[in-house]
Coordinates of C-alpha atoms and ligand atoms in Angstrom, one line a residue:
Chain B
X18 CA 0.8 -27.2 -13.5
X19 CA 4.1 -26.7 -14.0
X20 CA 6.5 -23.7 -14.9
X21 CA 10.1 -24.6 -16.2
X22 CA 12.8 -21.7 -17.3
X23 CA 16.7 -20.9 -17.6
X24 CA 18.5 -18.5 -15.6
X25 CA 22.3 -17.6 -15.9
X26 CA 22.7 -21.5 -17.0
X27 CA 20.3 -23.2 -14.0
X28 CA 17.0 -24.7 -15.1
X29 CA 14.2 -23.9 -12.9
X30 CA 11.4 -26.1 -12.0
X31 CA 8.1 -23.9 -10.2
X32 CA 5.3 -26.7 -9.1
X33 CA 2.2 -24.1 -9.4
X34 CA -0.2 -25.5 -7.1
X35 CA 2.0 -26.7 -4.3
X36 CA 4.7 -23.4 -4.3
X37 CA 7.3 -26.1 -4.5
X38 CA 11.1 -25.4 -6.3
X39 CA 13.6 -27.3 -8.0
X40 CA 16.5 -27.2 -9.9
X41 CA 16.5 -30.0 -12.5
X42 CA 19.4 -31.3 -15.0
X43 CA 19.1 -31.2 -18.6
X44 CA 17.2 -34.6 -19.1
X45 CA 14.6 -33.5 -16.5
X46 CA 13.9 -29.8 -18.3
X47 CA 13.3 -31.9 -21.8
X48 CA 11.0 -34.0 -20.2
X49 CA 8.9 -31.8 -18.3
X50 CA 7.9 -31.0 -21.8
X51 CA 5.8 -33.9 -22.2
X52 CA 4.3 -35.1 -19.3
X53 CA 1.4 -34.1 -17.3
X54 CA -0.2 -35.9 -14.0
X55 CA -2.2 -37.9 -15.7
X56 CA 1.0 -39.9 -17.8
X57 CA 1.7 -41.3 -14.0
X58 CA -1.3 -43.9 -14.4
X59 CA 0.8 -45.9 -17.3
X60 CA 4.1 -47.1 -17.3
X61 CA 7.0 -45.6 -18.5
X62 CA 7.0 -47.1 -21.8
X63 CA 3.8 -46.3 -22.8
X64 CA 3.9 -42.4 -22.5
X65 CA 4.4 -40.4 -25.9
X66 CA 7.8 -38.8 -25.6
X67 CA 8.1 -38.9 -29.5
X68 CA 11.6 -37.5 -30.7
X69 CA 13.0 -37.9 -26.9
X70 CA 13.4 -41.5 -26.8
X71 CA 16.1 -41.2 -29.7
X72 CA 17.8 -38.4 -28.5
X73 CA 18.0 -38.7 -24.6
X74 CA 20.1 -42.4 -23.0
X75 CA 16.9 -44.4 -22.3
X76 CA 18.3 -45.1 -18.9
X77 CA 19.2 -41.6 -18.1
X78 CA 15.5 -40.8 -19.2
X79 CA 14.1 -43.7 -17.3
X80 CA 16.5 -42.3 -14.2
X81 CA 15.0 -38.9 -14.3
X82 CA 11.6 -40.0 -15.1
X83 CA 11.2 -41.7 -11.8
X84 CA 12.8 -39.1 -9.9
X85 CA 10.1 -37.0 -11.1
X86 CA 7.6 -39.3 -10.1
X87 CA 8.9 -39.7 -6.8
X88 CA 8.3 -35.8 -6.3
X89 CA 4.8 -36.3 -8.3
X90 CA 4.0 -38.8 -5.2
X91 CA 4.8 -36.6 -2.5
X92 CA 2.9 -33.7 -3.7
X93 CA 5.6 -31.5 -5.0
X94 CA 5.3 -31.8 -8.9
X95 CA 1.9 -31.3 -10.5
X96 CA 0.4 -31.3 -7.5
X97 CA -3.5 -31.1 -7.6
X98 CA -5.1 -28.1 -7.0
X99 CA -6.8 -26.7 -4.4
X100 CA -9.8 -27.9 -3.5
X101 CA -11.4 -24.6 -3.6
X102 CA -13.8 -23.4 -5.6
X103 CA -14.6 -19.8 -7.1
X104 CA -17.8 -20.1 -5.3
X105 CA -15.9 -20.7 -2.0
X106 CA -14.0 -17.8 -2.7
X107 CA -16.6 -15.5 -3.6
X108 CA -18.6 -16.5 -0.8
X109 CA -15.8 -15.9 2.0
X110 CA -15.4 -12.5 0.3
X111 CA -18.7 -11.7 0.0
X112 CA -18.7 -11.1 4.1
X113 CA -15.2 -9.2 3.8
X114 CA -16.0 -6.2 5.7
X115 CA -13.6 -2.3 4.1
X116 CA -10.7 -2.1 6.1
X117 CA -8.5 -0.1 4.5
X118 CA -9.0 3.5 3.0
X119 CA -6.8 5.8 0.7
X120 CA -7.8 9.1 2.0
X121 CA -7.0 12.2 -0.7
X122 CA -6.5 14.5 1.7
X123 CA -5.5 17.3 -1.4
X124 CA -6.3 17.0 -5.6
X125 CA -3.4 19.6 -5.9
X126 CA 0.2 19.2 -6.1
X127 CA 3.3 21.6 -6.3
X128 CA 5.1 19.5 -8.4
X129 CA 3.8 18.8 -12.6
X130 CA 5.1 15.5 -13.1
X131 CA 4.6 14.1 -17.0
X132 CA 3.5 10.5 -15.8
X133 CA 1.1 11.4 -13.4
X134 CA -1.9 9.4 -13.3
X135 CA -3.8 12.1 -11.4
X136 CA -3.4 14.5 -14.3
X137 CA -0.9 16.8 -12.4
X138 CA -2.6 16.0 -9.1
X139 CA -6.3 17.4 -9.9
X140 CA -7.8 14.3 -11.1
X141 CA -9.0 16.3 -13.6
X142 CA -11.8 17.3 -11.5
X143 CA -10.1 21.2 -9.6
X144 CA -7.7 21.9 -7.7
X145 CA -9.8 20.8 -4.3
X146 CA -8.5 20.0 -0.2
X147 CA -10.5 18.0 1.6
X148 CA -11.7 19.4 4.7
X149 CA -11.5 18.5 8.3
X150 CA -15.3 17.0 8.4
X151 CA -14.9 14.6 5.5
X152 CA -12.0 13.3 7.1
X153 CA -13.2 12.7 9.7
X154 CA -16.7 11.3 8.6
X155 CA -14.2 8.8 6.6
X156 CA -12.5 7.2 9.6
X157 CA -16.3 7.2 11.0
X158 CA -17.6 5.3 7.6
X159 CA -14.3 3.0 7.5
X160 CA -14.8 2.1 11.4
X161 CA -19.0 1.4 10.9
X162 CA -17.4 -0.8 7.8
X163 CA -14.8 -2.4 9.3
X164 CA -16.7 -5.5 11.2
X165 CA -14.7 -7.8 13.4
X166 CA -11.4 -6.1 11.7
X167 CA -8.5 -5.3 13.7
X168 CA -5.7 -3.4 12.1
X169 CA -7.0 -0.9 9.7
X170 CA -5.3 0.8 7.4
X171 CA -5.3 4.6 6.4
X172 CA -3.5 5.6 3.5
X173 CA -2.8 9.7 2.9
X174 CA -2.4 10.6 -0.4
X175 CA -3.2 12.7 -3.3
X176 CA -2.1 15.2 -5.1
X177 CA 0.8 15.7 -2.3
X178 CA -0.8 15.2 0.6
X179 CA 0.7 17.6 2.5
X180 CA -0.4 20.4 1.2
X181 CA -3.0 19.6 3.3
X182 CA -1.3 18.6 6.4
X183 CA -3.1 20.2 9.3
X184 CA -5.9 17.9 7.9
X185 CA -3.4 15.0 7.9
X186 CA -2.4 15.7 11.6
X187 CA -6.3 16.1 12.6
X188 CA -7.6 12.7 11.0
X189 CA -4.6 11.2 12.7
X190 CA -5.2 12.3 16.2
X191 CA -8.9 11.7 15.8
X192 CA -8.3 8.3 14.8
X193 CA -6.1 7.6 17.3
X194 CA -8.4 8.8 19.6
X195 CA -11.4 6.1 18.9
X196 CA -8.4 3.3 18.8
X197 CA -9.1 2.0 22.5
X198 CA -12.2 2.5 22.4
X199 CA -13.8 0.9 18.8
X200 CA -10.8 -1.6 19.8
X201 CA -9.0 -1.2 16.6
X202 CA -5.6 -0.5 15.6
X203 CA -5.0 2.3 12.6
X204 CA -2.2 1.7 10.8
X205 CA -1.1 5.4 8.6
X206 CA 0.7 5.4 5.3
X207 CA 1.5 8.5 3.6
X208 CA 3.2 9.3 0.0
X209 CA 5.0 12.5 -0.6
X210 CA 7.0 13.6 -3.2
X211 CA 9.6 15.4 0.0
X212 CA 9.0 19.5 -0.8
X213 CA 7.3 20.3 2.4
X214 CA 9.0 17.9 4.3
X215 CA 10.3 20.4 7.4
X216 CA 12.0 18.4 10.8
X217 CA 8.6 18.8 12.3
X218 CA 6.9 17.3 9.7
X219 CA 9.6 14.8 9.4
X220 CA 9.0 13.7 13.6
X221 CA 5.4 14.1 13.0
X222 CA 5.5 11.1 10.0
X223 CA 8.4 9.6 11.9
X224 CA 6.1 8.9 14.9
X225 CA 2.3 8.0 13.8
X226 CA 2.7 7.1 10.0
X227 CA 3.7 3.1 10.0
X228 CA 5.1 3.4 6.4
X229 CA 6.0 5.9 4.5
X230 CA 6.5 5.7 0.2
X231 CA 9.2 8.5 -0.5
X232 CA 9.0 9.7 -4.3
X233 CA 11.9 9.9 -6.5
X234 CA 12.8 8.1 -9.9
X235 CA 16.2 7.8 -8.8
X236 CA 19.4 9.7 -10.8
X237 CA 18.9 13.5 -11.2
X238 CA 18.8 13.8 -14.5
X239 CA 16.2 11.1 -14.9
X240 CA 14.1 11.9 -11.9
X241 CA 14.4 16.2 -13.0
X242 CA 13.1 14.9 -16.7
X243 CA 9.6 13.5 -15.2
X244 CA 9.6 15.6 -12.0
X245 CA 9.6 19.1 -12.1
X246 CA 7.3 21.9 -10.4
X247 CA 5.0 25.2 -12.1
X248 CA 8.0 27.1 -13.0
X249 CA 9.6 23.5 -14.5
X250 CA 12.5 23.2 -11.9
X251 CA 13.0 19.6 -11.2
X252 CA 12.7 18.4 -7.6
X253 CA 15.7 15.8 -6.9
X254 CA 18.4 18.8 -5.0
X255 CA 15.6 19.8 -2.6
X256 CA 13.8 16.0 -1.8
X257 CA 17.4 14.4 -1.3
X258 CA 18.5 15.4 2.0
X259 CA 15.2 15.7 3.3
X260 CA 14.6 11.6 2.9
X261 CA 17.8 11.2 4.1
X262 CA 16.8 12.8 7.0
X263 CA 13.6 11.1 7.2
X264 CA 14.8 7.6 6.5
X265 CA 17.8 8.4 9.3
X266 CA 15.3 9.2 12.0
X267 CA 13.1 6.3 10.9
X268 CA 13.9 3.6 13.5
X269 CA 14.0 0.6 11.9
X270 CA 9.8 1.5 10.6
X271 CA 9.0 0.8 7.2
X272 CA 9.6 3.1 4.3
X273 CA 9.8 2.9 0.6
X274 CA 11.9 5.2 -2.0
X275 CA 9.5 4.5 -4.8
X276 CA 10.2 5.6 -8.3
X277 CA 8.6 5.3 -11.4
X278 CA 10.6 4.0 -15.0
X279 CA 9.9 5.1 -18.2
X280 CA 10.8 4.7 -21.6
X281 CA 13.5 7.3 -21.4
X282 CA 15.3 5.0 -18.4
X283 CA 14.6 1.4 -19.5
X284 CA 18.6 0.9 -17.5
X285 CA 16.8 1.3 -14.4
X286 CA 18.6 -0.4 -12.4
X287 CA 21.0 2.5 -12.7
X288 CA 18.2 4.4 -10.8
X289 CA 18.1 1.8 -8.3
X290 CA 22.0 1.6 -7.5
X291 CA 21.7 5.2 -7.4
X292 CA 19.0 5.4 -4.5
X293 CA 20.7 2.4 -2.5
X294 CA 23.8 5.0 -2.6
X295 CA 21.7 7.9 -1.5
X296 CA 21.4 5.6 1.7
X297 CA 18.1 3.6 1.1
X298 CA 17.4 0.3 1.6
X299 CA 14.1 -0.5 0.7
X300 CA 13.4 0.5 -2.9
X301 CA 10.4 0.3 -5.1
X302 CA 10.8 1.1 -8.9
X303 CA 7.7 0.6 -11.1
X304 CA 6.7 0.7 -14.6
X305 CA 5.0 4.3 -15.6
X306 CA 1.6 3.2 -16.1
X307 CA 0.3 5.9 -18.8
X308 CA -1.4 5.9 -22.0
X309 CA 0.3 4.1 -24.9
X310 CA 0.4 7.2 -26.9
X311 CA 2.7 9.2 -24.5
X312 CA 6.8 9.6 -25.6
X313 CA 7.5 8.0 -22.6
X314 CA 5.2 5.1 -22.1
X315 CA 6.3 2.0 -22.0
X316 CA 5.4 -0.1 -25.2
X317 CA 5.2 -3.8 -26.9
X318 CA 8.6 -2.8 -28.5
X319 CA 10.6 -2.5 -24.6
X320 CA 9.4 -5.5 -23.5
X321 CA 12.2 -7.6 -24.3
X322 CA 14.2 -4.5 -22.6
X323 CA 13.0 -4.3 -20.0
X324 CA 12.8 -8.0 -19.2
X325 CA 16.4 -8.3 -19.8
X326 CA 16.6 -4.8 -17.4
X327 CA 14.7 -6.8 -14.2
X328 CA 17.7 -9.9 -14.9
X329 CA 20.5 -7.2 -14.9
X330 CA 19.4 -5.8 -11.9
X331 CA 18.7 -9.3 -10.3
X332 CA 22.5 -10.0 -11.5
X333 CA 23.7 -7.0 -9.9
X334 CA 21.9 -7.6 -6.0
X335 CA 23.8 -11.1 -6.3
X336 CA 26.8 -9.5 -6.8
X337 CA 26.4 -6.4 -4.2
X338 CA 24.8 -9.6 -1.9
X339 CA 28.0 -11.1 -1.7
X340 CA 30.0 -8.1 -0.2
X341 CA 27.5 -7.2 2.3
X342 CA 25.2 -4.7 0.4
X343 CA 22.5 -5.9 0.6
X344 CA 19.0 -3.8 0.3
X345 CA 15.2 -4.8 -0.9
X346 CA 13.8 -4.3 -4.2
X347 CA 10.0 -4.3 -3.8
X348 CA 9.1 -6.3 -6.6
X349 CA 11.9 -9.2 -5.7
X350 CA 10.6 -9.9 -2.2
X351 CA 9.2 -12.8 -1.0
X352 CA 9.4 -15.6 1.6
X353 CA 7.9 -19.1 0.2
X354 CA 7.6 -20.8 2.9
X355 CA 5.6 -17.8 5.1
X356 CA 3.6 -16.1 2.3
X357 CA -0.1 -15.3 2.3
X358 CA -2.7 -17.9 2.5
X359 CA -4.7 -19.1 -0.5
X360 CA -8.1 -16.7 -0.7
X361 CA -4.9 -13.9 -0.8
X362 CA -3.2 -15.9 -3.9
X363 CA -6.3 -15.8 -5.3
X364 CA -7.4 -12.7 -5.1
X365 CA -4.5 -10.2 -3.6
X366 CA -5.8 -6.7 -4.3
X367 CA -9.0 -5.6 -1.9
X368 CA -10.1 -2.9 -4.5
X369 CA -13.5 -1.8 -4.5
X370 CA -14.2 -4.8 -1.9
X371 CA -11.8 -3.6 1.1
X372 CA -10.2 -1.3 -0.2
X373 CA -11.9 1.9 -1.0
X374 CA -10.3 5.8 -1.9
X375 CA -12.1 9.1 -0.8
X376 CA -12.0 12.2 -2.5
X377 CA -11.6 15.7 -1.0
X378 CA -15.5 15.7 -1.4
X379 CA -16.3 12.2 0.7
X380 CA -16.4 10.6 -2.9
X381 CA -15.7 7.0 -2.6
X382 CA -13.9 5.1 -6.0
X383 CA -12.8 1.1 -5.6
X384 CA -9.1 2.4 -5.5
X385 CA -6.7 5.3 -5.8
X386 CA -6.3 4.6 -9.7
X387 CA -10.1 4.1 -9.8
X388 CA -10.5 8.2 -8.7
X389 CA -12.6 10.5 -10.9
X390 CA -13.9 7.8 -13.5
X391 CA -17.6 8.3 -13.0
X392 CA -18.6 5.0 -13.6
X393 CA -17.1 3.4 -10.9
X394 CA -18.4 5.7 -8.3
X395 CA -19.1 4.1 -5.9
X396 CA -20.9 6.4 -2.8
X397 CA -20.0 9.1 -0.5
X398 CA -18.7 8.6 2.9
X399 CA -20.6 11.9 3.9
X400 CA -23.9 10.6 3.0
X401 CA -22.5 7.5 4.3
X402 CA -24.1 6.2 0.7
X403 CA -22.5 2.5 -1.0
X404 CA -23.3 0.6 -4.2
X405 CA -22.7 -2.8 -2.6
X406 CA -23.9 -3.9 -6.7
X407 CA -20.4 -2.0 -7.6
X408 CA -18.6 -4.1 -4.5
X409 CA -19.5 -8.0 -6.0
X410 CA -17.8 -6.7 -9.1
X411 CA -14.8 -6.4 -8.1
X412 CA -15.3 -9.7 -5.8
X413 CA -15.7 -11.5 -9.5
X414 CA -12.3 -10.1 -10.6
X415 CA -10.4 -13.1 -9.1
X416 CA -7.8 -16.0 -10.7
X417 CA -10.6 -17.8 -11.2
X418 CA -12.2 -15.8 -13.5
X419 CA -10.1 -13.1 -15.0
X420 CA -9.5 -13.8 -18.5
X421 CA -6.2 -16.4 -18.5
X422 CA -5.4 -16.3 -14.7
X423 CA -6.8 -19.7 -14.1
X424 CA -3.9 -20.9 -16.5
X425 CA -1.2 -18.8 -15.8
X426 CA 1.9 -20.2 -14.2
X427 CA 2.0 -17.2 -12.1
X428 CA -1.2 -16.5 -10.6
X429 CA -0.4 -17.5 -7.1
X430 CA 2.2 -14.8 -7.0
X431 CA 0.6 -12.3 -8.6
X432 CA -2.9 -13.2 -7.9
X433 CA -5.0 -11.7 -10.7
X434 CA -2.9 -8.5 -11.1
X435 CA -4.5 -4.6 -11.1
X436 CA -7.6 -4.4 -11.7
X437 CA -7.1 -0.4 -12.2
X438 CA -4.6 -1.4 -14.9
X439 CA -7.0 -4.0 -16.3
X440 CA -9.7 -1.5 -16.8
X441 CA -7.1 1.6 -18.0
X442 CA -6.1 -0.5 -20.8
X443 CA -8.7 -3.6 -21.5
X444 CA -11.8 -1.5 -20.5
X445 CA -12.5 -4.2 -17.9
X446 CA -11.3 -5.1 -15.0
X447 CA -11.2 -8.8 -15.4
X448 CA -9.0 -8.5 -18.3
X449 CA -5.5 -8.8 -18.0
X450 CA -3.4 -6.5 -19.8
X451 CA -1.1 -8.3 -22.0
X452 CA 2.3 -6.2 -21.1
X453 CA 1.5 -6.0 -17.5
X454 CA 1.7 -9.7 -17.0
X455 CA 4.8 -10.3 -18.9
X456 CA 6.9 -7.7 -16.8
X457 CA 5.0 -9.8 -13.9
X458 CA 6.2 -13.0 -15.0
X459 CA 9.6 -11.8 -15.4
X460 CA 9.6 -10.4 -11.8
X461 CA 8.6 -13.4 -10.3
X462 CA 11.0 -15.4 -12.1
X463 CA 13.7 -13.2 -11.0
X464 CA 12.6 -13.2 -7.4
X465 CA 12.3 -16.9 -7.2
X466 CA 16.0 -17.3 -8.8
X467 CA 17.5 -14.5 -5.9
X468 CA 15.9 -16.8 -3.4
X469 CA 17.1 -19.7 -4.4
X470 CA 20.4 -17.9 -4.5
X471 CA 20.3 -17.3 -0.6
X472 CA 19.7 -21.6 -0.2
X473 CA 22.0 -22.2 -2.4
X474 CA 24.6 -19.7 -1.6
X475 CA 27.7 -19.2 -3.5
X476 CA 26.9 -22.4 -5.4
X477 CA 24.2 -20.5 -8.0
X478 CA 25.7 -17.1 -7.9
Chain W
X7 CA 18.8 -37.5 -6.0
X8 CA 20.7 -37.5 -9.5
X9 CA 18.7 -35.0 -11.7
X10 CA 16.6 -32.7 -9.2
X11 CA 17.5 -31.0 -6.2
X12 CA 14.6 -29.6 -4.4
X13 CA 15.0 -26.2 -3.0
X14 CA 11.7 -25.6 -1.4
X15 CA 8.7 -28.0 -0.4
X16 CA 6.0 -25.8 -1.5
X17 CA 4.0 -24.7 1.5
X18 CA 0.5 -25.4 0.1
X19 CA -0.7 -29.0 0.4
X20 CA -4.0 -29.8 -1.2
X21 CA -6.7 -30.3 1.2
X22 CA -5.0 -28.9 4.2
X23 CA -7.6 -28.0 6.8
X24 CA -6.4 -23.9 6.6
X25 CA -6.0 -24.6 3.1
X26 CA -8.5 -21.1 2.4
X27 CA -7.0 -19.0 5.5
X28 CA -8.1 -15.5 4.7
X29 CA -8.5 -13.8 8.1
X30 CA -8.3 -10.3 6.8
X31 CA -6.2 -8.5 9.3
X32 CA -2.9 -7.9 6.4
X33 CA -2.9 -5.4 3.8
X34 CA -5.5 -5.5 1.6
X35 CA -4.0 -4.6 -1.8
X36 CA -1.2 -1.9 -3.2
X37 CA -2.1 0.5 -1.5
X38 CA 0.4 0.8 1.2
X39 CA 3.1 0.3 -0.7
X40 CA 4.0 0.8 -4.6
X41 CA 0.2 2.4 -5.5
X42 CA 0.5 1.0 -9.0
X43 CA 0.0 -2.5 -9.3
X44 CA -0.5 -5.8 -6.8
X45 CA 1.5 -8.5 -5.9
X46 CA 0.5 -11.0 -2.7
X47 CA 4.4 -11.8 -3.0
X48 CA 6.1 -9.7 -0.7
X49 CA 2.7 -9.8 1.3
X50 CA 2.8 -10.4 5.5
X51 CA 1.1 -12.8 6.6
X52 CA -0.4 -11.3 9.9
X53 CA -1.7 -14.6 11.0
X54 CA 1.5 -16.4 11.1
X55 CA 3.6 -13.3 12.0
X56 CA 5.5 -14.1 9.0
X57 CA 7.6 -11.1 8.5
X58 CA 8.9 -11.2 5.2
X59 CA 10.3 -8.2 5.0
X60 CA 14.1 -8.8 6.5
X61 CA 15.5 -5.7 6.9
X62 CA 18.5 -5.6 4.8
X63 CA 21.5 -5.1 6.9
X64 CA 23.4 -2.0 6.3
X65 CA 26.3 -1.9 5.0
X66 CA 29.8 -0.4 6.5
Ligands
SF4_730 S1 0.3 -12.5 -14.7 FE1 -1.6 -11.9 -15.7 S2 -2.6 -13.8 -16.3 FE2 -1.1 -14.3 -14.7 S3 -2.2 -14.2 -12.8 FE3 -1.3 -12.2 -13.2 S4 -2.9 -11.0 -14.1 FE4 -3.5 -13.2 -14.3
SF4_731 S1 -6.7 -2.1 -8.5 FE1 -4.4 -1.9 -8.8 S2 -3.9 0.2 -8.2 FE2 -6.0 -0.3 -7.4 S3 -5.5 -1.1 -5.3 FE3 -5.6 -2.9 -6.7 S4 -3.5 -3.3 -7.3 FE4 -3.6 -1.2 -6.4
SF4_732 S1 -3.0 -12.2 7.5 FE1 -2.4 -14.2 6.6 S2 -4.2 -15.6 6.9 FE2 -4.8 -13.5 7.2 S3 -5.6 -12.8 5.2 FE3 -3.5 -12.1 5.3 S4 -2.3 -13.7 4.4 FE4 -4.3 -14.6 4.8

């Protein structure tokens, strides 16, 4: 399979099944149109290029045909695929033991932002803390879980997790504690949308959390419109200096300023300008994911927005790129030659397999986005109770087998996508929602074209 | 070669022995990162210490 498109006047050539790149002329990107791996069995003259013939040179077309065939031979253009099957996949995850937990230390928040997805931070379940013993009982049922797992990873979240922070501190130390013994190695996240940040909170996260996801949506006036608290003051003048301070004190460990875009700011990569001058560096900016019906949600008619949005700000990290500025946008990031292996292309989110969430009540849901929908409850880490049924579910939601993945360009990049989104707005999670995947697609494309930029240098900028 | 310059030999190979990898020990979705959606893309690979994330050098 191959995926061909134009960017600022190049013509990009993705070989799906190999990971391979190129940068093709004119000649080549018309015809690409018309061949497929099984034209290389007949000569030249006997593949069906109808109308081409007539308008390409024929030795310019026989030129670039063999050049492609050249590449064809070496495994670089419509290169087999893998010979793995979805039962191979399916049986290697099958054993997968949970490593990784979302812990939700506290369904409250002080802030009462529009967008979020935990209906102002209660789930729509109460106002509710979890206590000390869950906690704890949840780094007991993730370490009985975890099998010959290593580095396990503990997420604190919410609501604003630190509301609850003496619990936060507890789990952490206790954790810590069993490390050298259950040889393991806990690895803390935590998100916070900065009020309760103090400097000894700040060392505290500084010190045991290994990342850290900062919450802000970027300009004042967009991030006050979205985020606000009870009495509706918004929270950008009191989170500000208190990420800067975080983020100074960080010592080269990983963070993220992560915002969310709505309708209301489809030029976000104003937003994102405006964090890289705050000081960040690494910068995560994500579609709202929210009901269709919402004034601010995202809708068929901003696609083409906010496609052309992603290329703008793509345009704009060239340009800052060439005078030094240089900073990470989350969704633009990756290395092709050192990315995951192949069960992670095929199947790159753990939900409900090893990933779980826990509630303040030891409630266990396949992911954060999964929490409070009844039907995917999945246990109680209390009662040390799992639906291992529930678990082979999410197992089937894989490229092979979500509906489209298996031929889509981009699966090995995005590797079947959210399930949580898949369920929020297809009412199953092995169905791909339609939006979701464009913005995807456009990402990717992006990302491979501000790679190629760094090979290429000033040549493609 | 005339029309196609190839900027990166694609790193999978059909048939490699380590073609399924899958040891486990990186990330295991969104969850330590964005929280709304997944992509292997900007994944570490723990195996190969592949660090993918360069930190971006500041500027003056
Ligand atoms: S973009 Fe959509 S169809 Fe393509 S792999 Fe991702 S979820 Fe599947
Ligand atoms: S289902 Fe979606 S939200 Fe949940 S862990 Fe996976 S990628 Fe993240
Ligand atoms: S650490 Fe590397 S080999 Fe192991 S599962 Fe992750 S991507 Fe695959």
């Amino acid at each position: 399979m191959v995926h061909k498109y134009r960017l600022n006047g190049f013509n990009v050539v993705l070989d799906v099944n190999s990971g391979s790149v190129h940068l093709v002329d004119e000649v080549v990107y018309d015809l690409l149109s018309y061949l497929s791996a099984a034209d290389f069995c007949q000569s030249f003259e006997e593949i069906e290029l109808g109308k081409l013939r007539d308008v390409r040179g024929a030795a310019d077309l026989r030129s670039a045909y063999f050049e492609i065939l050249s590449l064809w031979r070496a495994g670089l253009l419509f290169s087999e695929a893998f010979g793995v099957s979805e039962a191979d996949l399916e049986e290697k995850l099958s054993g997968s033991p949970i490593k990784s937990m979302c812990l939700n230390v506290a369904h409250d928040c002080n802030l009462r932002c529009r967008y979020c997805f935990a209906s102002t931070g209660d789930f729509g379940a109460g106002r509710k803390l979890m206590n000390l013993e869950v906690a704890k009982s949840a780094v007991d049922f993730l370490l009985e879980r975890s099998g010959s797992r290593h580095n396990l990873e503990v997420d604190f979240f919410g609501g604003e997790p630190l509301l609850n922070f003496p619990v936060v501190k507890e789990t952490v130390l206790y954790a810590r504690s069993l490390e050298k013994d259950k040889d393991k190695k806990f690895r803390f996240t935590l998100t916070t949308n900065g009020l309760l940040l103090d400097d000894y909170i700040i060392n505290f996260i500084n010190d045991e959390m290994d990342n850290v996801v900062l919450s802000i949506d970027g300009r004042k006036f967009v991030n006050d419109e979205m985020r606000f608290d009870a009495a509706g003051f918004g929270s950008y003048e009191s989170i500000v200096p208190k990420f800067q301070k975080l983020v100074s004190h960080r010592s080269g460990k990983d963070y993220y300023v992560r915002g969310t875009f709505t309708k209301k700011n489809l030029d976000f990569s104003k937003d994102v300008l405006h964090l890289y001058s705050l000081g960040f560096d690494q910068i995560s900016i994500e579609p709202v994911v929210s009901d269709l019906s919402n004034p601010f949600a995202i809708t068929e008619s901003d696609m083409a927005d906010v496609e052309n949005e992603y290329e703008n700000l793509m345009n704009k990290m060239i340009v800052m790129r060439k005078k030094g500025k240089c900073f990470n946008f989350f969704h633009f990031m990756f290395d092709f030659g050192n990315g995951p292996c192949i069960t992670k292309r095929m199947k790159g989110c753990g939900c409900g397999n090893e990933y779980i969430a826990v509630t303040p009540d030891g409630e266990i849901f396949p992911c954060h986005q999964f929490v409070g929908t009844k039907e995917w409850s999945m246990g109680n880490v209390v009662k040390k109770s799992f639906n291992d049924g529930l678990r082979r579910e999410f197992i089937k939601a894989n490229i092979f087998s979500n509906e489209g993945c298996a031929d889509c360009w981009a699966k090995f990049f995005c590797s079947g996508g959210c399930s949580a989104n898949h369920f929020k707005f297809n009412g199953d999670i092995r169905k791909p929602y339609g939006l979701a995947c464009r913005l995807q697609k456009k990402r990717i494309e992006c990302a491979i074209f501000l790679n190629l930029v760094g090979k290429l240098g000033s040549a493609i900028g | 070669m005339r029309h196609i310059k190839t900027l990166f030999e694609g790193a999978f190979k059909p048939g490699a022995e380590s073609c399924l990898g899958g040891c486990g020990e990186c990330p295991s979705s969104c969850q330590s990162a964005c929280k709304t959606s997944c992509t292997v893309a900007n994944q570490k690979c723990e195996k190969i210490g592949a660090h993918l994330k360069v930190r971006a050098k500041k500027s003056n």
